[in-house]
Amino acid sequence: MVFAMLILGMIAGFVMVPEIVGSIILICAASGFLASALWRLVLIVASVKPAPRMPEPAQWPRYTILAALHDETEVVGQLIERLSQIDYPVDRLQGLLVLEADDHDTIQAARETPRPSWLDIYIAPPGSPRTKPRALNCALPHVTGQLLTVYDAEDDPDPLQMKEAASRFAADASGRLACLQAPLRIRRNCKGPEKSVFLDRQFGAEYASLFETVLPGMARLGLPFTLGGTSNHFRVDVLRQVGGWDAFNVTEDADLGFRLWRRGWRLGVITRPTWETPPGGLRTWLPQRTRWLKGYMQTWGTHTRRPWELGVRGMLALGTTLGSGLVSAALHGPSLAWITATMAISVMAGLSPQIPVLALCVLSLGTASAWLGCAIGARRAGVPYAVTDMVAAPIYWSLLSLAFVHAVWRLVREPFAWDKTPHRRDVPPHADEDTLVIGQGLDASLPVRLSAHHVTTPEPVA
């Protein structure tokens, strides 16, 4: 209601006194972009100090891995092979591949792939909405671990990531640490028609900026943040206390981070990464980004109903993450179009471009801070980011405006629809797909590595 009244007020102001209202909006927008740029610099500085290494606990806590999959026939074997390489005491592990009851191909592929004895198949009962958080919620009552992590179908986690998380939880003296986020890093070593050099490099740099500078900076400042959709590590008792994931939010990770904070819990980051492959070309990138922005809108609407419950720091974090992300996505494309059109018209008319100095300075500072965040993040993550990537970045940012328009439309038409990103097997450079051995590291002497529990008990259906 308040937002609608502000919009109506601005429209009325434009009709009555367009020059005054236009100047006010320009000053407010410039102030907002300036604050956003300075805040990004603060986070870069705050992220410099690495998280301290914690000693291993006397006894490793029981740990559960959840991986919700749908239509992942091509990569489920790869995921199982990667999960089997995790360095954690086998007798303290539980793993559940959460599959949909009608996803017969993925179920068959998972059954036929050799699995470690601690990794089970869990078939979620039919129901709606058909989202990843609903599938995770179905599996949550069957979790036996004290700690829990979520991985996606294409993930390649560092084998020691869970040990680092368990050590951090054990060393938490406050008792308020509920979640730890591992950095997600993008590698470009996949083949196929969906490969896009431009989008892959920009996507990798964007991830590097977020997971190597922004989130560590916010964690160092003791602020909440939007979680990644994977490689977040939870205390199971806290997760159950807050009701698990929001099944109707298509970015359940963004919502859960602020929901934990609202309930008095705290978030942190760890250093051992999870590697992922980029979505690929525009045909797959756009639906994924549309879903993310739509979920950010859902999360923003949820947590701004009673923003005071987040406290000052929580409202600051919500505004500088979700708020600034949505505003930036909405304005990148129009801003670039305005600058391009202004300069083109001026050149054609033989005049000097009439771009306000204030706007140009703020835009330059914002662009420089974004470049700096990507460059530092890419260096820490070990992903490529060259001068050519910096020059091409505004084009990528403008594509976010296209995704924003799609997200608004989808939020109105299909608010809970899940735009799934297709995944393909990750093939090392110069390797042939046929040489990729699924199940490497398991006991090759057995045709299928199953425990007695797997043999005598069918997949559970809750």
Short mmCIF file of C-alpha atoms in Angstrom, two decimals:
data_model
loop_
_atom_site.label_atom_id
_atom_site.label_comp_id
_atom_site.label_asym_id
_atom_site.label_seq_id
_atom_site.Cartn_x
_atom_site.Cartn_y
_atom_site.Cartn_z
CA MET A 1 0.00 0.00 0.00
CA VAL A 2 2.75 2.46 0.96
CA PHE A 3 4.73 1.56 -2.16
CA ALA A 4 1.66 2.07 -4.37
CA MET A 5 1.00 5.46 -2.78
CA LEU A 6 4.60 6.52 -3.46
CA ILE A 7 4.28 5.51 -7.11
CA LEU A 8 1.01 7.42 -7.48
CA GLY A 9 2.58 10.42 -5.78
CA MET A 10 5.52 10.42 -8.18
CA ILE A 11 3.20 10.18 -11.19
CA ALA A 12 1.13 13.09 -9.90
CA GLY A 13 4.29 15.08 -9.25
CA PHE A 14 5.53 14.49 -12.79
CA VAL A 15 2.26 15.82 -14.16
CA MET A 16 2.21 18.93 -11.96
CA VAL A 17 5.90 19.88 -11.53
CA PRO A 18 7.96 17.57 -13.75
CA GLU A 19 11.28 19.43 -13.43
CA ILE A 20 11.28 19.50 -9.62
CA VAL A 21 10.16 15.90 -9.24
CA GLY A 22 12.64 14.76 -11.88
CA SER A 23 15.50 16.46 -10.04
CA ILE A 24 14.44 14.90 -6.74
CA ILE A 25 14.29 11.44 -8.27
CA LEU A 26 17.68 11.93 -9.91
CA ILE A 27 19.27 13.01 -6.63
CA CYS A 28 17.67 10.13 -4.74
CA ALA A 29 18.75 7.61 -7.38
CA ALA A 30 22.28 8.99 -7.42
CA SER A 31 22.45 8.83 -3.63
CA GLY A 32 21.24 5.24 -3.67
CA PHE A 33 23.79 4.15 -6.28
CA LEU A 34 26.54 5.99 -4.42
CA ALA A 35 25.62 4.29 -1.15
CA SER A 36 25.52 0.91 -2.91
CA ALA A 37 28.97 1.45 -4.42
CA LEU A 38 30.48 2.52 -1.09
CA TRP A 39 28.84 -0.44 0.65
CA ARG A 40 30.38 -2.80 -1.88
CA LEU A 41 33.79 -1.36 -1.10
CA VAL A 42 33.17 -1.82 2.64
CA LEU A 43 32.34 -5.49 2.06
CA ILE A 44 35.46 -5.99 -0.05
CA VAL A 45 37.61 -4.62 2.77
CA ALA A 46 35.73 -6.62 5.42
CA SER A 47 36.19 -9.84 3.43
CA VAL A 48 39.99 -9.58 3.42
CA LYS A 49 40.43 -11.22 6.81
CA PRO A 50 40.05 -15.00 6.35
CA ALA A 51 38.01 -17.12 8.71
CA PRO A 52 40.23 -18.81 11.32
CA ARG A 53 40.85 -22.53 11.12
CA MET A 54 39.12 -24.43 13.89
CA PRO A 55 40.41 -27.59 15.59
CA GLU A 56 38.64 -30.81 14.80
CA PRO A 57 36.04 -31.91 17.37
CA ALA A 58 36.78 -34.83 19.67
CA GLN A 59 33.97 -36.76 17.96
CA TRP A 60 32.56 -35.97 14.55
CA PRO A 61 28.81 -35.26 14.69
CA ARG A 62 26.46 -37.31 12.57
CA TYR A 63 26.02 -35.58 9.22
CA THR A 64 23.23 -35.86 6.62
CA ILE A 65 23.50 -34.96 2.94
CA LEU A 66 20.34 -34.11 1.02
CA ALA A 67 20.28 -33.84 -2.77
CA ALA A 68 16.89 -33.12 -4.34
CA LEU A 69 16.93 -34.20 -7.99
CA HIS A 70 14.40 -34.06 -10.80
CA ASP A 71 15.02 -35.09 -14.42
CA GLU A 72 18.72 -35.60 -13.69
CA THR A 73 19.33 -38.90 -15.44
CA GLU A 74 22.48 -37.61 -17.12
CA VAL A 75 24.24 -36.38 -13.98
CA VAL A 76 22.95 -38.50 -11.10
CA GLY A 77 25.81 -40.99 -11.56
CA GLN A 78 28.33 -38.17 -11.58
CA LEU A 79 26.86 -36.76 -8.37
CA ILE A 80 27.00 -40.15 -6.63
CA GLU A 81 30.64 -40.56 -7.66
CA ARG A 82 31.49 -37.13 -6.25
CA LEU A 83 29.61 -37.66 -3.00
CA SER A 84 31.44 -40.95 -2.51
CA GLN A 85 34.72 -39.00 -2.37
CA ILE A 86 33.70 -36.91 0.64
CA ASP A 87 36.21 -37.23 3.46
CA TYR A 88 34.05 -37.88 6.53
CA PRO A 89 33.71 -40.93 8.83
CA VAL A 90 31.42 -43.34 7.01
CA ASP A 91 29.73 -44.47 10.20
CA ARG A 92 28.71 -40.84 10.87
CA LEU A 93 27.19 -40.22 7.43
CA GLN A 94 23.67 -40.38 6.06
CA GLY A 95 22.82 -39.41 2.50
CA LEU A 96 19.45 -39.15 0.79
CA LEU A 97 18.92 -38.69 -2.93
CA VAL A 98 15.46 -37.10 -2.87
CA LEU A 99 13.62 -38.06 -6.06
CA GLU A 100 10.09 -37.48 -7.33
CA ALA A 101 7.82 -40.52 -7.57
CA ASP A 102 7.10 -40.03 -11.28
CA ASP A 103 10.73 -39.35 -12.27
CA HIS A 104 11.26 -42.95 -13.35
CA ASP A 105 14.36 -42.37 -15.46
CA THR A 106 16.31 -40.67 -12.66
CA ILE A 107 15.16 -43.31 -10.17
CA GLN A 108 16.38 -46.08 -12.47
CA ALA A 109 19.71 -44.35 -13.11
CA ALA A 110 20.24 -43.86 -9.36
CA ARG A 111 19.42 -47.51 -8.67
CA GLU A 112 21.82 -48.74 -11.35
CA THR A 113 24.74 -46.61 -10.19
CA PRO A 114 27.02 -48.06 -7.48
CA ARG A 115 26.44 -46.14 -4.26
CA PRO A 116 28.30 -46.01 -0.94
CA SER A 117 26.58 -47.83 1.89
CA TRP A 118 25.45 -44.61 3.59
CA LEU A 119 23.67 -43.18 0.53
CA ASP A 120 19.98 -44.05 0.12
CA ILE A 121 17.28 -43.20 -2.37
CA TYR A 122 14.30 -41.40 -0.90
CA ILE A 123 11.21 -41.01 -3.06
CA ALA A 124 9.09 -38.01 -2.13
CA PRO A 125 5.33 -38.56 -2.22
CA PRO A 126 3.31 -36.86 -4.96
CA GLY A 127 2.11 -33.38 -4.09
CA SER A 128 2.38 -29.73 -4.86
CA PRO A 129 4.02 -27.40 -5.38
CA ARG A 130 6.62 -29.28 -7.42
CA THR A 131 9.59 -27.42 -6.00
CA LYS A 132 12.97 -28.29 -4.57
CA PRO A 133 12.12 -26.94 -1.07
CA ARG A 134 9.01 -29.13 -0.89
CA ALA A 135 11.11 -32.19 -1.72
CA LEU A 136 13.63 -31.25 0.97
CA ASN A 137 10.84 -30.77 3.50
CA CYS A 138 9.51 -34.25 2.69
CA ALA A 139 12.91 -35.74 3.52
CA LEU A 140 13.56 -33.65 6.64
CA PRO A 141 11.61 -35.93 9.07
CA HIS A 142 13.83 -38.85 7.97
CA VAL A 143 17.10 -37.02 8.66
CA THR A 144 19.17 -38.64 11.42
CA GLY A 145 22.13 -36.27 11.42
CA GLN A 146 22.88 -33.49 13.87
CA LEU A 147 24.14 -31.42 10.94
CA LEU A 148 22.80 -31.29 7.40
CA THR A 149 23.98 -30.00 4.06
CA VAL A 150 22.25 -29.63 0.71
CA TYR A 151 23.91 -30.33 -2.63
CA ASP A 152 22.59 -29.91 -6.16
CA ALA A 153 22.81 -32.35 -9.04
CA GLU A 154 25.78 -30.66 -10.73
CA ASP A 155 27.80 -30.03 -7.55
CA ASP A 156 31.39 -31.08 -6.96
CA PRO A 157 32.08 -30.28 -3.28
CA ASP A 158 35.52 -30.15 -1.76
CA PRO A 159 35.98 -33.49 0.05
CA LEU A 160 36.92 -31.69 3.30
CA GLN A 161 34.08 -29.17 3.23
CA MET A 162 31.88 -31.03 5.73
CA LYS A 163 34.76 -31.47 8.17
CA GLU A 164 35.42 -27.72 8.07
CA ALA A 165 31.75 -26.99 8.71
CA ALA A 166 31.53 -29.50 11.56
CA SER A 167 34.64 -27.97 13.17
CA ARG A 168 33.17 -24.48 12.93
CA PHE A 169 29.90 -25.57 14.51
CA ALA A 170 31.74 -27.37 17.32
CA ALA A 171 33.84 -24.26 18.05
CA ASP A 172 30.82 -21.93 18.21
CA ALA A 173 30.86 -20.61 21.76
CA SER A 174 27.71 -18.53 21.36
CA GLY A 175 25.48 -21.45 20.47
CA ARG A 176 23.63 -19.20 18.00
CA LEU A 177 25.35 -20.27 14.78
CA ALA A 178 22.69 -22.00 12.68
CA CYS A 179 24.08 -22.09 9.16
CA LEU A 180 27.39 -21.95 7.30
CA GLN A 181 27.61 -21.16 3.60
CA ALA A 182 30.38 -22.64 1.47
CA PRO A 183 31.60 -20.65 -1.54
CA LEU A 184 30.26 -21.72 -4.93
CA ARG A 185 32.71 -21.50 -7.80
CA ILE A 186 32.07 -21.81 -11.51
CA ARG A 187 34.32 -23.73 -13.85
CA ARG A 188 34.07 -23.78 -17.61
CA ASN A 189 35.00 -27.28 -18.63
CA CYS A 190 31.73 -28.59 -19.96
CA LYS A 191 30.91 -29.40 -23.55
CA GLY A 192 27.69 -29.21 -25.48
CA PRO A 193 25.45 -26.89 -27.48
CA GLU A 194 24.51 -24.82 -24.43
CA LYS A 195 28.06 -23.60 -23.84
CA SER A 196 28.39 -19.79 -24.00
CA VAL A 197 31.82 -18.24 -23.49
CA PHE A 198 30.44 -14.77 -22.79
CA LEU A 199 27.72 -15.84 -20.32
CA ASP A 200 29.93 -18.47 -18.69
CA ARG A 201 32.72 -16.01 -17.91
CA GLN A 202 30.36 -13.30 -16.67
CA PHE A 203 28.40 -15.82 -14.59
CA GLY A 204 31.61 -17.12 -13.03
CA ALA A 205 32.79 -13.60 -12.16
CA GLU A 206 29.39 -12.74 -10.72
CA TYR A 207 29.49 -15.81 -8.48
CA ALA A 208 33.06 -14.98 -7.45
CA SER A 209 32.07 -11.46 -6.43
CA LEU A 210 29.14 -12.78 -4.38
CA PHE A 211 30.73 -15.77 -2.65
CA GLU A 212 34.29 -14.47 -2.27
CA THR A 213 33.66 -10.84 -1.24
CA VAL A 214 30.01 -10.01 -0.47
CA LEU A 215 28.99 -12.95 1.71
CA PRO A 216 32.31 -13.19 3.62
CA GLY A 217 32.16 -9.42 4.17
CA MET A 218 28.64 -9.58 5.55
CA ALA A 219 29.55 -12.55 7.73
CA ARG A 220 32.54 -10.65 9.17
CA LEU A 221 30.21 -7.72 9.96
CA GLY A 222 27.75 -10.04 11.70
CA LEU A 223 24.94 -9.48 9.19
CA PRO A 224 22.44 -11.92 7.66
CA PHE A 225 22.60 -12.68 3.95
CA THR A 226 20.92 -14.64 1.20
CA LEU A 227 22.12 -18.23 1.22
CA GLY A 228 23.18 -20.06 -1.89
CA GLY A 229 20.83 -22.78 -3.09
CA THR A 230 23.45 -25.40 -2.34
CA SER A 231 26.35 -26.15 0.01
CA ASN A 232 24.73 -24.53 3.00
CA HIS A 233 25.30 -26.43 6.24
CA PHE A 234 22.64 -26.38 8.96
CA ARG A 235 22.08 -27.47 12.52
CA VAL A 236 19.20 -29.90 12.09
CA ASP A 237 17.47 -28.97 15.35
CA VAL A 238 17.38 -25.31 14.33
CA LEU A 239 16.20 -26.12 10.82
CA ARG A 240 13.29 -28.11 12.21
CA GLN A 241 12.55 -25.37 14.72
CA VAL A 242 12.03 -22.78 11.97
CA GLY A 243 9.91 -25.16 9.88
CA GLY A 244 12.42 -26.13 7.22
CA TRP A 245 12.23 -24.50 3.81
CA ASP A 246 9.38 -22.44 2.33
CA ALA A 247 7.95 -24.82 -0.26
CA PHE A 248 6.27 -21.96 -2.16
CA ASN A 249 9.37 -19.77 -2.48
CA VAL A 250 11.38 -20.49 -5.64
CA THR A 251 14.52 -19.15 -3.93
CA GLU A 252 14.03 -20.90 -0.62
CA ASP A 253 17.70 -20.28 0.20
CA ALA A 254 17.30 -16.49 0.14
CA ASP A 255 14.24 -16.68 2.38
CA LEU A 256 15.73 -19.11 4.89
CA GLY A 257 18.77 -16.97 5.63
CA PHE A 258 16.63 -14.07 6.79
CA ARG A 259 14.10 -16.34 8.51
CA LEU A 260 16.88 -17.80 10.65
CA TRP A 261 18.07 -14.28 11.52
CA ARG A 262 14.53 -13.22 12.41
CA ARG A 263 14.39 -16.07 14.93
CA GLY A 264 17.62 -14.97 16.58
CA TRP A 265 20.09 -17.29 14.82
CA ARG A 266 23.30 -16.30 13.07
CA LEU A 267 24.98 -17.18 9.77
CA GLY A 268 28.61 -17.69 8.78
CA VAL A 269 30.81 -18.77 5.89
CA ILE A 270 33.47 -21.42 5.37
CA THR A 271 36.30 -21.55 2.85
CA ARG A 272 36.25 -24.96 1.16
CA PRO A 273 34.27 -24.55 -2.06
CA THR A 274 31.79 -26.41 -4.19
CA TRP A 275 32.42 -26.29 -7.92
CA GLU A 276 29.54 -25.99 -10.35
CA THR A 277 29.11 -25.60 -14.09
CA PRO A 278 27.40 -22.52 -15.51
CA PRO A 279 23.88 -22.77 -16.92
CA GLY A 280 25.08 -22.20 -20.49
CA GLY A 281 23.47 -20.13 -23.22
CA LEU A 282 20.71 -17.58 -22.98
CA ARG A 283 18.03 -20.23 -23.40
CA THR A 284 18.99 -21.79 -20.07
CA TRP A 285 20.47 -18.74 -18.33
CA LEU A 286 17.35 -16.60 -18.70
CA PRO A 287 14.84 -19.00 -17.05
CA GLN A 288 17.26 -19.62 -14.18
CA ARG A 289 17.81 -15.91 -13.56
CA THR A 290 14.09 -15.24 -13.95
CA ARG A 291 13.39 -17.78 -11.20
CA TRP A 292 16.01 -16.22 -8.94
CA LEU A 293 14.62 -12.70 -9.36
CA LYS A 294 11.07 -13.94 -8.91
CA GLY A 295 12.13 -15.64 -5.69
CA TYR A 296 13.87 -12.47 -4.51
CA MET A 297 10.59 -10.61 -5.03
CA GLN A 298 8.75 -13.26 -3.02
CA THR A 299 11.34 -13.06 -0.25
CA TRP A 300 11.29 -9.26 -0.24
CA GLY A 301 7.49 -9.27 0.05
CA THR A 302 7.62 -11.80 2.89
CA HIS A 303 10.22 -10.04 5.03
CA THR A 304 9.03 -6.47 4.49
CA ARG A 305 5.62 -7.16 6.00
CA ARG A 306 7.12 -6.71 9.46
CA PRO A 307 10.62 -5.40 8.73
CA TRP A 308 11.17 -4.21 12.31
CA GLU A 309 11.37 -7.85 13.41
CA LEU A 310 14.66 -8.07 11.51
CA GLY A 311 16.18 -5.26 13.56
CA VAL A 312 18.33 -2.48 12.16
CA ARG A 313 21.12 -4.77 10.97
CA GLY A 314 18.66 -7.18 9.42
CA MET A 315 16.86 -4.41 7.53
CA LEU A 316 20.20 -3.04 6.36
CA ALA A 317 21.22 -6.46 5.07
CA LEU A 318 17.86 -7.06 3.40
CA GLY A 319 18.07 -3.73 1.61
CA THR A 320 21.68 -4.14 0.49
CA THR A 321 21.21 -7.69 -0.79
CA LEU A 322 17.70 -8.34 -2.07
CA GLY A 323 16.67 -4.69 -2.39
CA SER A 324 19.74 -3.49 -4.25
CA GLY A 325 19.79 -6.64 -6.37
CA LEU A 326 16.23 -6.10 -7.57
CA VAL A 327 16.71 -2.38 -8.18
CA SER A 328 19.96 -2.96 -10.05
CA ALA A 329 18.41 -5.64 -12.23
CA ALA A 330 15.51 -3.32 -13.06
CA LEU A 331 17.69 -0.30 -13.91
CA HIS A 332 20.79 -1.71 -15.62
CA GLY A 333 19.20 -2.14 -19.03
CA PRO A 334 17.25 1.16 -19.11
CA SER A 335 20.29 3.08 -17.82
CA LEU A 336 22.57 1.68 -20.51
CA ALA A 337 19.91 2.34 -23.15
CA TRP A 338 19.49 5.94 -21.93
CA ILE A 339 23.22 6.64 -22.04
CA THR A 340 23.61 5.01 -25.45
CA ALA A 341 20.62 6.87 -26.89
CA THR A 342 21.75 10.22 -25.43
CA MET A 343 25.23 9.89 -26.88
CA ALA A 344 23.98 8.64 -30.25
CA ILE A 345 21.48 11.48 -30.63
CA SER A 346 24.10 14.04 -29.59
CA VAL A 347 26.62 12.70 -32.11
CA MET A 348 24.03 12.65 -34.89
CA ALA A 349 23.02 16.24 -34.06
CA GLY A 350 26.62 17.41 -33.77
CA LEU A 351 26.18 18.38 -30.12
CA SER A 352 28.02 17.54 -26.90
CA PRO A 353 26.29 14.74 -24.95
CA GLN A 354 24.06 16.23 -22.26
CA ILE A 355 24.59 13.67 -19.50
CA PRO A 356 24.32 15.06 -15.95
CA VAL A 357 27.75 15.16 -14.33
CA LEU A 358 26.40 13.79 -11.03
CA ALA A 359 24.77 10.83 -12.72
CA LEU A 360 27.88 10.10 -14.76
CA CYS A 361 30.17 10.22 -11.71
CA VAL A 362 27.92 7.96 -9.65
CA LEU A 363 27.53 5.54 -12.54
CA SER A 364 31.30 5.42 -13.02
CA LEU A 365 31.90 4.78 -9.31
CA GLY A 366 29.26 2.04 -9.23
CA THR A 367 30.73 0.37 -12.30
CA ALA A 368 34.26 0.58 -10.90
CA SER A 369 33.21 -0.96 -7.57
CA ALA A 370 31.41 -3.78 -9.38
CA TRP A 371 34.49 -4.43 -11.52
CA LEU A 372 36.68 -4.41 -8.43
CA GLY A 373 34.44 -6.89 -6.62
CA CYS A 374 34.46 -9.24 -9.61
CA ALA A 375 38.22 -8.91 -10.11
CA ILE A 376 39.08 -9.59 -6.46
CA GLY A 377 36.52 -12.38 -6.21
CA ALA A 378 37.75 -14.00 -9.42
CA ARG A 379 41.34 -13.87 -8.18
CA ARG A 380 40.37 -15.57 -4.91
CA ALA A 381 38.25 -18.18 -6.66
CA GLY A 382 40.76 -18.86 -9.40
CA VAL A 383 38.35 -18.10 -12.24
CA PRO A 384 39.17 -15.97 -15.31
CA TYR A 385 38.32 -12.27 -15.40
CA ALA A 386 40.17 -10.12 -17.93
CA VAL A 387 39.86 -6.55 -19.20
CA THR A 388 37.64 -7.80 -22.01
CA ASP A 389 35.27 -9.26 -19.42
CA MET A 390 35.11 -5.90 -17.65
CA VAL A 391 34.29 -4.10 -20.90
CA ALA A 392 31.57 -6.63 -21.73
CA ALA A 393 30.09 -6.65 -18.21
CA PRO A 394 27.50 -3.86 -18.85
CA ILE A 395 25.96 -6.00 -21.58
CA TYR A 396 25.59 -8.86 -19.11
CA TRP A 397 24.14 -6.54 -16.48
CA SER A 398 21.61 -5.30 -19.05
CA LEU A 399 20.44 -8.87 -19.60
CA LEU A 400 19.42 -8.85 -15.94
CA SER A 401 16.78 -6.26 -16.84
CA LEU A 402 15.35 -8.69 -19.38
CA ALA A 403 15.21 -11.34 -16.67
CA PHE A 404 13.61 -8.81 -14.29
CA VAL A 405 10.76 -8.14 -16.71
CA HIS A 406 10.26 -11.87 -17.16
CA ALA A 407 10.30 -12.35 -13.38
CA VAL A 408 7.60 -9.72 -12.80
CA TRP A 409 5.40 -11.36 -15.41
CA ARG A 410 5.97 -14.86 -14.02
CA LEU A 411 5.33 -13.66 -10.47
CA VAL A 412 1.90 -12.47 -11.56
CA ARG A 413 1.06 -15.40 -13.82
CA GLU A 414 2.79 -18.38 -12.17
CA PRO A 415 4.18 -17.35 -8.78
CA PHE A 416 5.11 -20.85 -7.63
CA ALA A 417 6.25 -22.39 -10.93
CA TRP A 418 9.79 -23.75 -10.78
CA ASP A 419 11.90 -23.05 -13.88
CA LYS A 420 14.30 -25.94 -13.76
CA THR A 421 17.83 -25.58 -15.15
CA PRO A 422 18.93 -28.62 -17.20
CA HIS A 423 22.29 -30.09 -16.22
CA ARG A 424 24.86 -32.00 -18.25
CA ARG A 425 27.77 -34.16 -17.22
CA ASP A 426 30.89 -32.19 -16.45
CA VAL A 427 33.66 -33.32 -18.77
CA PRO A 428 37.29 -32.32 -18.02
CA PRO A 429 39.06 -30.40 -20.79
CA HIS A 430 40.47 -32.56 -23.62
CA ALA A 431 38.63 -35.58 -22.22
CA ASP A 432 36.12 -37.65 -24.08
CA GLU A 433 32.77 -38.18 -22.41
CA ASP A 434 33.07 -41.92 -22.84
CA THR A 435 36.18 -41.97 -20.62
CA LEU A 436 34.38 -40.44 -17.64
CA VAL A 437 34.12 -43.28 -15.12
CA ILE A 438 31.09 -43.04 -12.90
CA GLY A 439 31.60 -44.70 -9.55
CA GLN A 440 35.36 -44.21 -9.42
CA GLY A 441 36.58 -44.74 -5.90
CA LEU A 442 33.96 -47.38 -5.05
CA ASP A 443 34.63 -51.08 -4.76
CA ALA A 444 34.98 -52.15 -8.39
CA SER A 445 34.89 -55.83 -7.49
CA LEU A 446 31.16 -55.68 -6.79
CA PRO A 447 28.64 -55.19 -9.61
CA VAL A 448 26.60 -52.88 -7.39
CA ARG A 449 27.87 -51.49 -4.09
CA LEU A 450 24.81 -51.86 -1.87
CA SER A 451 24.53 -52.42 1.84
CA ALA A 452 22.21 -54.99 3.39
CA HIS A 453 19.84 -52.13 4.14
CA HIS A 454 19.60 -51.34 0.43
CA VAL A 455 19.06 -54.98 -0.48
CA THR A 456 16.33 -55.77 2.00
CA THR A 457 14.52 -52.46 2.16
CA PRO A 458 12.85 -50.63 -0.75
CA GLU A 459 13.23 -46.92 -1.20
CA PRO A 460 11.14 -45.17 1.45
CA VAL A 461 8.03 -43.29 0.44
CA ALA A 462 6.80 -40.84 3.07
#
